[in-house]
């Protein structure tokens, strides 16, 4: 490429750019010098036109590069310029390349940026032949100038350690440029995203909401009954916004579903100061859920007037301690939507057909009420278009029914440009013992529980009833993928255009992040798992690639950006909860497009400035994708009704203690095990140190029952596997059932000092009175879980 003219250089660059812009393979990682993804410029670039479709320059940056080009031309001899202008154009415009961060060694923010982009050796050698004097006009680096006479040393200093990214080879590298600018998927089809830590040290953060008042504050609720205010700069007010912890019924038990469960601000909050909360209360053995109205203090917009809870809008008796629902939402219609669970236990055993199918009960429902103008008269009114108004066999509050325990629902904001999808109501409904589902909730519809779980029949008689007229979920997945769905949001934010229309949700038990995208022509939803970006994808300042596994809830901020909350230990009293912002490293909006201007709020409380604690974890392996979920179809015949089992705790506080990170590959067996050897078997996607315990004894592998399984026994297993700590003892086949193996140990009681489980007290090898649904597991840790 030596001796190219300016025109020839521009033409060749444009041709290569067309190849480059064809579309990012799993190894690619475009980033700009500000450590953020590239973007589509808001208008075509005039100078570096080859990067008009996708790159790292705004028109203002492009104009500045054009001025630099002109300044170099004015200093260079005309004859030399005729030979070298094309090289100058190429090198200057690499600041606009989607791979600017690689070309200028910006991946490591602790080292200085290159002044000249990294060059491929053959290109550098060709350029040196005729244009070696050009470098001193493109770079202020005098050490580089000193190498001008030594071709080998100069080109060595301009080379990159990763030759895949050197210029101009990266322009035609198929591995890099396949799907450039799209959400990156690995070989398994798992969408690679990154995270940003937003808040930490929270005790089971069950909800994060904004007040739609222009302040861009967000309010994070803890299960214990406290709500905290965070300002746009992520500092937290020392004084809680709301504290009703004395009234809230919950406990330190891991997996307790009671507590402060939901929060919603009135659409006219900035004018009337009203907000609504959903929480558990109890006296003796009686428990119920309460929806109350509060008002913000007249003296402090960052604090609730706790004496204003004179409006207890609704109370519903809870026959059991689980399946409490907990979502509150205001729709575009101005009405308050309330999502209740079916009352608890297993199989909705209340009445002839269960609470969920009984339209005269408020449990197992989506309720819709009007809370405006309630200062005088009734605390709420019934919207006149509620579907069962006038039906003597139904409560008029009922909007939809047949739900088991909807945990986290959201309204779609709609496409930012067209408004398509606006007002659709998405819910995750926690399943019984086989399937989790995502529903699109519509007025007056029946969502099938307890007749159906997911796409399958649960109660055969109800399922065969022709009058059921139930709606199938838009997606359901089996318990091999997860056991407690956490509903999410359709992304409609500004910052990451590629995510627009993607419904992102998760699973509390397995820690999976998942997504659905609708085909607008067929109405079908395509599933993709979401995993953390591998390699260098998230290795930039402020980004992380890991999260605590118990995904409790999702959230939008006032601008529509997407977050989720999870914890390493699902107890209402343990401060292991973190709020994460979801980041798409493939593409961002043009700089300046998504700027917000928060309304000022007067702060009376001391501010606690945010200090991130999470770290990027370097890993090279891609994340395995789980087995595909079942297809969306009705069964041709009703299968036998499953045998009811005790209900598992479902979202919010979670299950039992767990502090590890998720993701990894399944464990493998020891090829020559000794008596008492142990191994862990875990679902794909969980990190080492977590899994079902299998023990080798009597020449065979078998499982352990959880009758007396505790952390002392777990400590024996973890120590055998090289972990210094046992974070928790997992029960009830949390990590799956070892049905192909015998149960070798039951009633295991250890002091914690034994070398293996066979040295602990137990019922005798092979003697047991349990089933595989009680297979024991462990979560091991390299860090002390009590610190």
XYZ file of C-alpha atoms in Angstrom:
787
model
C 0.000 0.000 0.000
C 3.014 2.287 -0.292
C 2.783 5.526 -2.257
C -1.009 5.856 -2.107
C -2.508 9.219 -3.052
C -5.026 10.925 -0.814
C -7.891 10.052 -3.114
C -6.786 6.471 -3.508
C -6.340 6.113 0.235
C -9.837 7.391 0.929
C -11.350 5.114 -1.676
C -9.572 2.041 -0.387
C -10.521 2.971 3.177
C -14.172 3.263 2.200
C -14.067 -0.122 0.473
C -12.555 -1.756 3.528
C -15.054 -0.016 5.769
C -17.900 -1.553 3.796
C -16.407 -4.937 4.569
C -15.917 -3.958 8.182
C -19.456 -2.741 8.616
C -21.052 -5.925 7.326
C -21.987 -6.756 10.700
C -19.112 -8.758 15.884
C -18.201 -12.286 16.315
C -17.780 -13.801 19.761
C -14.172 -12.611 19.953
C -14.807 -9.018 18.901
C -15.005 -6.119 21.280
C -15.480 -2.641 19.805
C -14.831 0.200 22.242
C -14.046 3.891 22.037
C -11.401 5.909 23.817
C -13.908 6.883 26.525
C -14.208 3.166 27.388
C -17.745 3.013 26.034
C -19.328 1.260 23.036
C -19.355 2.792 19.539
C -22.491 4.379 18.092
C -24.186 5.434 14.891
C -23.330 9.123 14.371
C -26.426 11.339 14.294
C -25.409 12.587 10.822
C -22.873 11.425 8.198
C -19.234 12.291 8.788
C -17.651 14.490 6.131
C -13.969 13.708 6.735
C -13.843 10.158 8.128
C -16.827 9.191 6.012
C -15.976 5.480 6.158
C -17.193 5.518 9.772
C -20.484 7.311 9.119
C -22.529 4.149 9.630
C -20.925 3.036 12.889
C -17.958 4.220 14.863
C -16.630 6.449 17.607
C -16.838 10.020 16.252
C -19.456 12.715 16.434
C -19.569 15.318 13.629
C -17.693 17.676 15.982
C -14.857 15.172 16.438
C -14.828 14.520 12.715
C -14.441 18.255 12.025
C -11.571 18.466 14.537
C -9.764 15.622 12.742
C -10.258 17.412 9.434
C -8.605 20.499 10.901
C -5.658 18.380 12.121
C -5.368 16.917 8.626
C -5.204 20.428 7.167
C -2.590 21.506 9.721
C -0.372 18.542 8.838
C -0.762 19.309 5.117
C 0.420 22.879 5.746
C 3.625 21.662 7.459
C 4.615 18.880 5.038
C 6.506 19.360 1.794
C 4.101 19.296 -1.187
C 5.909 16.419 -2.918
C 5.885 14.317 0.212
C 2.251 15.193 0.877
C 1.236 13.947 -2.549
C 2.637 10.533 -1.591
C 1.536 10.465 2.047
C -1.860 12.175 2.400
C -3.667 8.829 2.216
C -1.648 7.491 5.131
C -2.394 10.619 7.179
C -6.115 10.225 6.479
C -6.042 6.565 7.508
C -4.184 7.135 10.748
C -6.143 10.168 11.891
C -9.480 8.494 11.217
C -8.699 5.496 13.415
C -9.922 7.614 16.328
C -13.346 7.091 14.716
C -12.923 3.338 14.351
C -15.211 1.079 16.389
C -11.972 -0.525 17.580
C -10.327 2.714 18.717
C -9.774 1.341 22.221
C -7.741 -1.551 20.826
C -5.834 0.504 18.289
C -4.754 3.044 20.916
C -4.217 0.589 23.814
C -7.055 2.095 25.847
C -8.149 -1.228 27.375
C -5.860 -0.569 30.316
C -6.822 2.859 31.702
C -3.672 2.947 33.862
C -1.373 3.211 30.832
C -1.085 6.213 28.486
C -2.906 6.196 25.176
C -0.865 5.675 22.031
C -0.427 8.781 19.930
C -0.501 6.719 16.723
C -2.800 3.700 16.282
C -1.319 0.216 16.337
C -0.171 -0.770 12.848
C 0.227 -4.113 11.146
C 3.880 -4.788 10.301
C 3.515 -4.911 6.496
C 1.523 -1.668 6.435
C 4.118 0.047 8.682
C 7.047 -1.161 6.570
C 5.384 0.077 3.380
C 4.614 3.445 4.921
C 8.184 3.819 6.187
C 9.593 3.521 2.662
C 8.171 6.859 1.493
C 6.435 8.554 4.438
C 8.629 7.968 7.483
C 8.796 11.725 8.083
C 5.040 11.894 8.511
C 5.035 10.423 12.015
C 6.556 13.543 13.637
C 3.614 15.553 12.276
C 1.027 13.085 13.563
C 2.513 12.473 17.010
C 4.042 14.664 19.736
C 6.030 11.669 21.029
C 9.732 12.565 20.655
C 10.798 8.995 21.448
C 8.885 7.951 18.362
C 10.605 10.638 16.314
C 13.993 9.259 17.404
C 13.151 5.900 15.799
C 12.349 7.450 12.429
C 15.592 6.231 10.830
C 15.292 2.615 12.057
C 12.522 0.807 10.212
C 12.504 -2.330 12.371
C 12.459 -0.495 15.712
C 9.874 2.035 14.563
C 7.455 -0.616 13.338
C 8.052 -2.722 16.419
C 7.077 0.234 18.627
C 3.917 0.770 16.547
C 2.870 -2.890 16.611
C 0.152 -4.403 18.834
C 0.529 -7.446 21.052
C -2.823 -8.641 19.690
C -2.187 -8.632 15.954
C -5.858 -9.337 15.215
C -6.558 -5.686 15.995
C -3.737 -3.974 14.096
C -4.640 -1.531 11.319
C -5.620 -2.213 8.569
C -5.949 -5.983 9.077
C -8.853 -5.601 11.515
C -10.969 -4.034 8.754
C -11.188 -7.300 6.844
C -11.017 -9.723 9.781
C -14.159 -11.837 9.371
C -13.981 -13.077 12.940
C -14.061 -9.499 14.243
C -16.507 -7.917 11.875
C -19.316 -10.419 11.682
C -22.378 -8.678 13.206
C -20.434 -5.546 14.101
C -22.558 -3.253 16.227
C -25.119 -5.884 17.193
C -25.616 -7.522 20.559
C -22.852 -10.102 20.783
C -23.858 -13.752 21.108
C -21.403 -16.508 21.903
C -21.241 -19.832 20.096
C -24.121 -21.101 22.226
C -26.330 -18.112 21.350
C -25.994 -16.521 24.781
C -26.222 -12.716 24.576
C -23.186 -11.112 26.182
C -23.877 -8.042 28.302
C -21.993 -6.252 31.072
C -23.025 -4.729 34.368
C -22.399 -1.596 36.357
C -22.723 -1.627 40.142
C -25.184 1.026 41.314
C -25.844 0.317 45.015
C -24.709 -2.246 47.556
C -25.001 -3.322 51.186
C -28.773 -3.824 50.935
C -30.857 -6.355 52.860
C -32.901 -8.251 50.285
C -33.691 -5.313 47.966
C -37.171 -6.295 46.762
C -38.028 -3.230 44.666
C -36.517 -0.190 43.023
C -38.879 2.472 41.657
C -38.837 6.105 40.603
C -41.391 8.803 41.306
C -41.884 10.086 37.718
C -41.328 13.582 39.104
C -38.327 14.683 37.037
C -35.835 14.331 39.891
C -34.399 11.015 38.623
C -34.132 9.795 42.191
C -34.645 6.102 42.711
C -36.113 4.464 45.775
C -34.912 1.034 46.895
C -37.058 -1.008 49.289
C -35.640 -3.630 51.629
C -37.756 -6.608 52.657
C -37.377 -5.557 56.277
C -39.554 -2.481 55.696
C -37.174 0.365 54.874
C -37.016 2.428 51.686
C -33.873 4.405 50.792
C -33.485 7.411 48.516
C -30.670 7.469 45.948
C -29.840 10.648 44.052
C -28.816 10.687 40.360
C -25.129 10.723 41.387
C -25.847 7.449 43.265
C -25.276 8.900 46.709
C -27.745 7.672 49.312
C -29.522 9.700 51.930
C -28.595 8.580 55.432
C -32.185 8.958 56.643
C -34.599 6.376 55.182
C -37.435 7.635 53.010
C -39.816 5.222 54.761
C -39.386 2.979 57.785
C -42.277 0.692 58.719
C -40.065 -2.171 59.868
C -41.945 -2.417 63.184
C -45.209 -3.091 61.375
C -43.839 -5.409 58.674
C -44.075 -9.148 59.280
C -40.922 -10.970 58.208
C -38.074 -12.921 59.775
C -34.349 -13.588 59.343
C -35.143 -17.019 57.864
C -33.636 -17.518 54.454
C -36.546 -17.993 52.093
C -39.206 -16.150 54.115
C -41.556 -14.638 51.516
C -43.284 -12.210 53.869
C -42.230 -8.639 54.380
C -42.260 -5.323 52.571
C -43.010 -6.457 49.031
C -44.089 -3.571 46.798
C -44.026 0.197 46.324
C -45.642 2.506 43.740
C -45.824 6.265 43.373
C -49.031 7.918 42.255
C -48.781 9.222 38.658
C -49.408 12.710 40.052
C -46.948 12.306 42.911
C -45.238 15.620 42.243
C -48.575 17.323 42.922
C -50.309 15.144 45.525
C -47.336 13.416 47.233
C -49.135 10.041 47.366
C -47.442 6.643 47.338
C -48.667 3.102 47.981
C -47.002 0.172 49.724
C -47.719 -3.562 49.862
C -46.534 -5.481 52.922
C -47.212 -8.409 55.247
C -48.666 -7.965 58.722
C -49.667 -10.438 61.401
C -50.931 -10.964 64.926
C -50.420 -14.337 66.536
C -51.108 -16.990 63.918
C -53.148 -14.656 61.707
C -51.413 -13.096 58.718
C -52.627 -10.805 55.984
C -51.338 -8.507 53.276
C -51.954 -4.786 53.474
C -51.994 -2.105 50.784
C -51.670 1.352 52.333
C -51.529 4.917 51.105
C -48.897 7.299 52.473
C -48.016 10.903 51.707
C -44.630 12.534 51.503
C -43.747 14.950 54.273
C -44.650 18.592 53.698
C -41.250 19.590 55.102
C -39.017 17.078 53.312
C -39.577 15.602 49.838
C -37.122 12.827 50.728
C -39.136 11.522 53.674
C -42.610 10.062 54.120
C -44.999 11.409 56.730
C -45.344 8.223 58.760
C -48.509 9.508 60.405
C -50.187 9.698 56.998
C -51.009 5.964 56.863
C -54.589 6.663 57.740
C -55.700 5.155 54.452
C -55.349 1.385 54.624
C -56.701 0.789 51.152
C -57.080 -2.964 51.283
C -56.297 -5.928 53.532
C -56.496 -9.570 52.451
C -56.163 -12.536 54.789
C -53.333 -14.947 53.956
C -54.073 -18.601 54.803
C -50.349 -19.507 54.564
C -47.021 -17.720 54.856
C -45.941 -18.080 51.238
C -47.274 -16.931 47.845
C -47.886 -13.371 48.985
C -47.636 -11.645 45.606
C -46.366 -8.154 46.172
C -46.443 -6.025 43.019
C -48.083 -2.592 42.769
C -48.232 -0.706 39.462
C -50.022 2.283 38.039
C -51.093 1.907 34.424
C -51.409 4.605 31.785
C -55.116 4.604 32.666
C -54.258 6.001 36.119
C -55.580 2.940 37.962
C -53.663 0.959 40.589
C -52.933 -2.693 39.699
C -52.393 -5.124 42.590
C -50.918 -8.608 42.107
C -51.765 -11.186 44.782
C -50.588 -14.764 45.284
C -52.934 -17.741 45.573
C -52.658 -17.932 49.376
C -49.788 -20.391 49.683
C -49.242 -24.062 50.415
C -48.987 -26.380 47.402
C -51.481 -26.781 44.578
C -53.841 -23.967 45.662
C -55.890 -26.305 47.918
C -58.433 -23.697 49.039
C -62.058 -24.471 48.172
C -63.325 -26.667 45.370
C -61.176 -25.172 42.588
C -58.648 -23.082 44.529
C -58.424 -19.353 45.157
C -56.975 -18.557 41.748
C -60.033 -19.875 39.843
C -62.505 -18.430 42.331
C -63.496 -14.970 41.081
C -65.125 -14.165 44.411
C -61.730 -14.374 46.164
C -59.055 -11.684 45.939
C -56.135 -14.132 46.091
C -54.511 -15.481 42.933
C -55.573 -12.373 41.008
C -54.625 -9.187 39.276
C -56.774 -6.471 40.891
C -57.470 -3.007 39.460
C -58.823 -0.121 41.521
C -59.218 3.661 41.349
C -57.540 5.440 44.293
C -58.148 9.009 43.103
C -60.475 11.376 44.950
C -60.475 9.168 48.057
C -60.133 11.955 50.618
C -63.866 11.738 51.140
C -66.038 8.722 50.527
C -64.687 5.242 49.738
C -60.956 4.543 49.956
C -61.083 3.267 46.393
C -63.584 2.937 43.573
C -64.089 0.278 40.935
C -63.136 1.303 37.391
C -66.341 1.071 35.350
C -64.656 -1.063 32.662
C -63.359 -3.732 35.052
C -64.332 -7.041 33.416
C -66.536 -8.507 36.144
C -68.474 -5.447 37.247
C -72.079 -6.586 37.664
C -71.170 -10.279 38.013
C -72.647 -11.375 41.377
C -70.232 -14.323 41.534
C -67.120 -12.152 41.212
C -65.370 -9.407 43.124
C -65.500 -6.226 41.031
C -61.828 -5.478 41.794
C -60.728 -8.509 39.729
C -58.992 -7.600 36.452
C -57.501 -11.048 35.625
C -57.407 -14.384 37.467
C -55.898 -17.881 37.492
C -52.446 -16.799 38.669
C -50.288 -18.659 41.178
C -47.803 -16.126 42.502
C -46.919 -13.378 40.061
C -43.558 -12.014 41.149
C -42.582 -8.838 39.372
C -44.700 -7.355 36.637
C -44.197 -4.316 34.431
C -45.915 -2.166 31.840
C -44.167 -1.740 28.497
C -43.318 1.933 27.816
C -43.582 1.230 24.091
C -41.131 1.771 21.264
C -39.539 5.229 21.665
C -40.161 6.090 18.002
C -43.461 4.387 17.135
C -45.052 3.703 20.525
C -45.578 0.072 19.511
C -46.168 -2.203 22.515
C -47.060 0.614 24.902
C -49.243 -0.491 27.819
C -48.653 -4.242 27.508
C -48.505 -5.870 30.932
C -45.790 -8.541 31.440
C -45.652 -10.790 34.513
C -43.486 -13.633 35.734
C -45.681 -16.264 37.450
C -43.844 -18.645 39.759
C -44.614 -22.310 39.104
C -45.342 -25.289 41.337
C -42.879 -28.087 40.700
C -42.297 -28.288 36.939
C -42.537 -24.999 35.039
C -42.041 -21.247 35.378
C -43.894 -18.898 33.039
C -44.081 -15.394 31.624
C -47.569 -14.042 30.914
C -48.928 -11.136 28.923
C -51.802 -10.035 31.149
C -55.006 -8.814 29.521
C -58.340 -7.653 30.862
C -60.673 -10.408 32.045
C -58.466 -13.328 31.046
C -57.855 -16.568 32.929
C -54.186 -17.605 33.230
C -54.914 -21.220 34.050
C -53.639 -21.967 37.552
C -54.320 -24.459 39.153
C -55.632 -26.247 36.079
C -52.397 -25.611 34.241
C -48.759 -25.001 35.118
C -46.918 -23.470 32.182
C -48.188 -25.230 29.049
C -48.908 -28.489 30.904
C -51.948 -29.712 32.834
C -51.587 -29.686 36.619
C -55.130 -30.510 37.802
C -56.450 -32.977 35.220
C -60.150 -32.408 35.923
C -59.891 -28.644 35.768
C -57.629 -28.772 32.732
C -60.202 -30.849 30.831
C -63.003 -28.384 31.610
C -64.087 -26.834 28.318
C -65.167 -23.625 30.079
C -61.664 -22.917 31.384
C -60.800 -20.688 28.395
C -57.350 -20.003 29.797
C -54.512 -18.076 28.189
C -51.206 -19.815 27.597
C -48.030 -18.031 28.681
C -45.863 -16.380 26.035
C -42.989 -18.447 27.428
C -42.475 -21.227 29.953
C -39.361 -23.082 31.020
C -38.739 -26.286 33.000
C -37.081 -26.529 36.383
C -33.839 -27.698 34.861
C -33.369 -24.013 33.888
C -34.638 -22.475 37.117
C -37.254 -22.845 39.814
C -38.519 -19.346 40.568
C -39.076 -16.795 37.799
C -38.489 -13.104 38.466
C -40.375 -10.992 35.959
C -38.562 -8.116 34.285
C -39.016 -5.311 31.764
C -39.065 -4.641 28.059
C -36.059 -2.402 27.483
C -37.114 0.996 26.142
C -34.221 3.143 27.346
C -32.146 5.533 25.288
C -28.578 4.457 25.958
C -28.518 1.017 24.267
C -30.557 0.969 21.025
C -29.856 -2.690 20.268
C -31.777 -3.763 23.359
C -34.974 -1.964 22.357
C -37.914 -4.387 22.517
C -35.996 -7.084 24.415
C -37.919 -8.419 27.441
C -35.283 -9.197 30.089
C -36.108 -11.325 33.143
C -34.421 -13.839 35.419
C -34.686 -16.747 37.811
C -34.195 -16.409 41.540
C -33.017 -19.965 42.115
C -30.687 -20.647 39.191
C -29.435 -17.074 38.812
C -30.085 -17.103 35.066
C -30.676 -13.888 33.186
C -32.962 -14.505 30.205
C -34.592 -12.597 27.387
C -37.458 -12.796 24.928
C -37.831 -10.927 21.662
C -41.098 -10.828 19.765
C -41.380 -11.502 16.059
C -43.869 -8.766 15.096
C -45.061 -10.722 12.073
C -45.852 -14.002 13.845
C -46.322 -12.829 17.438
C -43.959 -15.596 18.598
C -41.283 -14.915 21.206
C -37.671 -16.019 20.687
C -35.695 -17.006 23.802
C -32.030 -16.158 24.415
C -30.101 -16.530 27.611
C -28.054 -13.556 28.774
C -24.545 -14.151 30.026
C -21.713 -11.956 31.115
C -19.328 -10.818 28.373
C -16.254 -12.984 28.086
C -12.658 -12.007 27.456
C -12.162 -8.255 27.231
C -15.818 -7.451 26.605
C -16.463 -5.988 30.060
C -12.861 -5.225 31.042
C -13.293 -1.459 31.141
C -13.475 0.999 34.038
C -16.749 0.836 35.903
C -17.933 -2.406 34.259
C -18.143 -5.839 35.862
C -19.016 -9.281 34.523
C -20.457 -11.100 37.548
C -23.334 -10.814 39.979
C -24.828 -12.433 43.052
C -27.096 -15.283 41.971
C -30.405 -14.731 43.771
C -32.177 -12.371 41.352
C -34.894 -10.708 43.418
C -36.297 -7.979 41.202
C -35.862 -5.806 38.093
C -36.330 -2.069 37.720
C -36.379 0.873 35.338
C -35.050 4.306 36.184
C -36.895 7.435 35.151
C -35.065 7.488 31.809
C -35.995 3.864 31.065
C -32.597 2.258 31.673
C -32.735 -1.269 33.078
C -31.498 -2.627 36.414
C -31.819 -5.747 38.530
C -31.290 -6.551 42.192
C -29.814 -9.714 43.596
C -28.229 -10.983 46.769
C -25.645 -13.496 47.844
C -27.600 -14.464 50.949
C -31.401 -14.380 50.760
C -32.213 -13.242 54.266
C -34.035 -10.035 55.179
C -31.373 -9.191 57.756
C -28.167 -9.828 55.769
C -26.706 -6.914 53.793
C -25.540 -8.809 50.692
C -27.879 -7.164 48.175
C -26.572 -5.252 45.143
C -28.274 -3.172 42.440
C -26.808 -3.645 38.941
C -27.342 -1.608 35.790
C -27.390 -3.579 32.537
C -24.907 -2.427 29.881
C -24.780 -3.419 26.211
C -21.123 -3.273 25.106
C -21.990 -3.586 21.406
C -23.541 -0.195 20.733
C -24.623 2.993 22.504
C -26.579 6.057 21.550
C -24.620 9.018 20.135
C -22.978 11.121 22.858
C -25.301 13.777 24.154
C -28.502 12.136 22.982
C -29.416 10.609 26.341
C -28.443 13.438 28.659
C -30.848 14.019 31.517
C -31.379 17.186 33.516
C -32.768 16.150 36.913
C -34.956 18.582 38.776
C -33.239 19.793 41.911
C -34.425 18.491 45.275
C -33.644 19.975 48.641
C -31.687 17.481 50.743
C -31.946 17.682 54.526
C -30.258 14.374 55.352
C -26.537 13.646 55.298
C -25.367 12.011 52.058
C -23.549 8.681 51.937
C -21.460 8.630 48.781
C -21.493 5.464 46.727
C -18.375 3.283 46.814
C -18.469 0.320 44.401
C -17.219 -2.985 45.779
C -17.693 -5.476 42.959
C -14.725 -6.347 40.708
C -14.309 -7.494 37.135
C -13.412 -11.197 37.022
C -11.203 -12.190 34.124
C -12.437 -15.338 32.413
C -11.956 -16.755 28.940
C -14.554 -19.487 28.632
C -17.942 -18.802 27.127
C -20.970 -19.472 29.281
C -22.875 -22.662 28.354
C -26.473 -22.224 27.321
C -29.054 -24.460 29.014
C -31.349 -26.906 27.302
C -34.066 -25.250 25.240
C -37.389 -24.555 26.909
C -40.559 -26.412 25.822
C -42.432 -25.248 22.752
C -45.565 -23.188 23.139
C -48.408 -25.599 22.522
C -51.390 -27.010 24.345
C -51.196 -30.654 25.415
C -53.304 -32.983 23.284
C -54.301 -34.943 26.349
C -54.198 -34.093 30.003
C -51.323 -35.882 31.752
C -51.851 -37.315 35.219
C -52.017 -34.729 37.948
C -48.688 -34.385 39.760
C -48.449 -35.506 43.336
C -48.592 -32.358 45.480
C -45.397 -31.664 47.369
C -44.663 -29.057 49.997
C -44.359 -25.704 48.270
C -40.855 -24.341 47.799
C -40.099 -20.802 48.811
C -40.386 -18.597 45.757
C -38.851 -15.200 44.945
C -37.959 -12.295 47.149
C -35.869 -13.441 50.045
C -35.072 -16.628 48.251
C -33.969 -19.960 49.522
C -31.137 -20.522 51.849
C -27.814 -18.984 52.416
C -25.633 -18.515 49.321
C -22.742 -16.163 48.734
C -21.087 -17.583 45.625
C -21.122 -16.231 42.119
C -22.936 -18.130 39.410
C -21.607 -19.540 36.168
C -19.235 -22.350 35.251
C -19.325 -25.857 33.887
C -20.618 -29.113 35.404
C -18.323 -31.018 37.708
C -16.852 -34.327 36.553
C -16.402 -37.494 38.573
C -13.106 -38.630 40.043
C -12.002 -41.524 37.755
C -10.591 -43.546 40.697
C -12.512 -42.450 43.772
C -11.631 -43.588 47.256
C -14.203 -44.582 49.852
C -15.811 -41.396 51.197
C -14.861 -39.286 48.190
C -17.363 -36.600 47.235
C -18.192 -34.683 44.090
C -20.598 -31.890 43.221
C -23.028 -32.065 40.334
C -24.674 -28.808 39.353
C -26.846 -27.427 36.573
C -24.985 -25.790 33.703
C -24.288 -22.168 34.488
C -23.378 -22.428 38.179
C -19.879 -21.804 39.446
C -17.644 -24.469 41.055
C -18.296 -25.075 44.727
C -22.078 -25.242 44.292
C -24.046 -28.373 43.571
C -25.680 -31.616 44.621
C -23.510 -33.745 46.912
C -22.687 -37.228 45.670
C -20.614 -39.572 47.805
C -18.635 -42.695 46.850
C -19.118 -45.630 49.202
C -19.257 -49.392 48.797
C -17.923 -49.185 45.249
C -20.640 -46.884 43.916
C -21.732 -43.268 43.784
C -24.893 -42.148 45.548
C -26.675 -39.125 46.944
C -27.263 -37.776 50.454
C -30.686 -37.027 51.934
C -31.261 -33.710 53.652
C -33.190 -34.850 56.773
C -30.438 -33.706 59.153
C -28.255 -31.918 56.619
C -26.666 -28.781 58.061
C -23.672 -26.468 57.622
C -21.428 -28.712 59.743
C -21.931 -31.560 57.286
C -21.567 -29.129 54.398
C -18.253 -27.956 55.893
C -16.911 -31.527 55.753
C -17.763 -31.721 52.033
C -16.386 -28.284 51.206
C -13.104 -28.992 52.986
C -12.699 -32.238 51.003
C -13.145 -30.239 47.804
C -10.552 -27.629 48.783
C -12.837 -24.839 50.001
C -12.162 -23.347 53.431
C -15.783 -22.380 54.143
C -19.300 -23.723 53.710
C -21.575 -20.808 52.870
C -24.702 -22.910 53.318
C -26.244 -26.367 53.264
C -28.699 -26.682 50.371
C -31.789 -28.843 50.802
C -34.786 -30.201 48.901
C -32.857 -30.996 45.718
C -32.092 -27.345 45.063
C -29.376 -28.434 42.619
C -31.442 -31.172 41.016
C -32.289 -34.776 41.796
C -29.853 -37.643 41.354
C -32.529 -40.080 40.220
C -30.082 -42.423 38.506
C -28.192 -43.075 41.742
C -29.019 -44.823 45.017
C -29.458 -42.789 48.203
C -26.451 -43.821 50.284
C -26.636 -41.549 53.335
C -29.485 -40.233 55.456
C -29.710 -38.520 58.865
C -26.101 -37.312 58.541
C -24.867 -35.572 61.684
C -21.339 -34.152 61.755
C -19.270 -32.156 64.219
C -17.536 -30.483 61.299
C -14.075 -31.917 61.999
C -14.535 -35.278 60.220
C -12.400 -36.136 57.182
C -15.426 -37.305 55.192
C -19.152 -37.959 55.560
C -18.666 -41.659 56.301
C -17.007 -40.663 59.600
C -20.106 -38.671 60.587
C -23.058 -40.283 62.359
C -25.667 -41.504 59.847
C -28.482 -44.008 59.450
C -26.221 -46.621 57.919
C -24.928 -46.969 54.389
C -27.921 -47.292 52.068
C -30.506 -47.009 54.855
C -32.909 -44.120 54.419
C -36.550 -43.028 54.616
C -36.456 -40.230 52.038
C -36.634 -39.629 48.278
C -34.509 -37.866 45.698
C -36.624 -34.727 46.074
C -34.638 -34.297 49.306
C -31.158 -34.686 47.807
C -28.673 -32.505 49.680
C -26.279 -29.953 48.249
C -23.706 -27.395 49.320
C -22.518 -23.908 48.490
C -18.820 -23.634 49.288
C -16.847 -20.418 49.527
C -13.272 -19.214 49.597
C -14.325 -16.250 51.716
C -15.731 -16.318 55.225
C -19.504 -15.830 54.707
C -19.833 -14.239 58.140
C -17.467 -11.367 57.340
